[in-house]
Amino acid sequence: NYWNAASFPNPSSYLHFSTFQGETSADISFYFKTLTPWGVFLENMGKEDFIKLELKSATEVSFSFDVGNGPVEIVVRSPTPLNDDQWHRVTAERNVKQASLQVDRLPQQIRKAPTEGHTRLELYSQLFVGGAGGQQGFLGCIRSLRMNGVTLDLEERAKVTSGFISGCSGHCTSYGTNCENGGKCLERYHGYSCDCSNTAYDGTFCNK
């Protein structure tokens, strides 16, 4: 679900899921929005292996992992701040040949894997979304988190985790322009809707 989202209300809040099964290939994508200049998006630890995605500064997103050859980090630097309370898309991939990280439409950063050495990512702990491990957690909203083709149900997990809010506020600031012909954008628990009552139109976006 496009709107499957959770709000992370404080830096010590996180959601946990079963261990990420990404031994030989990992394909992770999600959207985030925040006003803070740092925070861990997700993290999964092993004995020594790990995989982590984080906002390192207002203009840097980092993808780091270790498959047993020592830690590797890929960083995308943005010319404009990413903590502007707008949605930003992150895509991270790792396979036995290379790893890559892309943020929005900024140039993709690619790192080739070493020709020899370990290739399997061996993880044991739970997957933590929004922090964990005593680090600075993420403060803001994450939605549409997909890992190896599976959408994680952030909304459902947020509902059963204390101190959490499922869904995100502020959809209208990002998508309000989708309401056409003078339709009014209304915040909804799972996104937004358009109120067409003061227009001569109807339909989802007041354009019919």
Short mmCIF file of N, CA and C in Angstrom, two decimals, residues 20 90 114 123 160 164 175 199:
data_model
loop_
_atom_site.label_atom_id
_atom_site.label_comp_id
_atom_site.label_asym_id
_atom_site.label_seq_id
_atom_site.Cartn_x
_atom_site.Cartn_y
_atom_site.Cartn_z
N PHE A 20 15.67 -9.67 8.59
CA PHE A 20 15.65 -9.47 7.14
C PHE A 20 16.43 -10.60 6.47
N VAL A 90 14.20 6.80 -0.91
CA VAL A 90 15.51 6.16 -0.77
C VAL A 90 15.43 4.75 -1.36
N PRO A 114 34.19 -6.58 -3.41
CA PRO A 114 35.51 -7.17 -3.65
C PRO A 114 35.38 -8.49 -4.40
N LEU A 123 22.49 -12.30 9.18
CA LEU A 123 21.85 -11.49 10.22
C LEU A 123 21.10 -12.39 11.19
N VAL A 160 0.00 -1.66 17.21
CA VAL A 160 0.14 -2.55 18.37
C VAL A 160 1.40 -2.24 19.19
N PHE A 164 3.08 4.83 19.58
CA PHE A 164 3.21 5.02 18.13
C PHE A 164 1.97 5.56 17.49
N TYR A 175 0.73 16.61 -1.13
CA TYR A 175 -0.11 16.14 -2.24
C TYR A 175 -1.35 16.97 -2.48
N THR A 199 -17.15 22.83 -5.57
CA THR A 199 -16.76 22.91 -6.98
C THR A 199 -17.88 22.31 -7.83
#
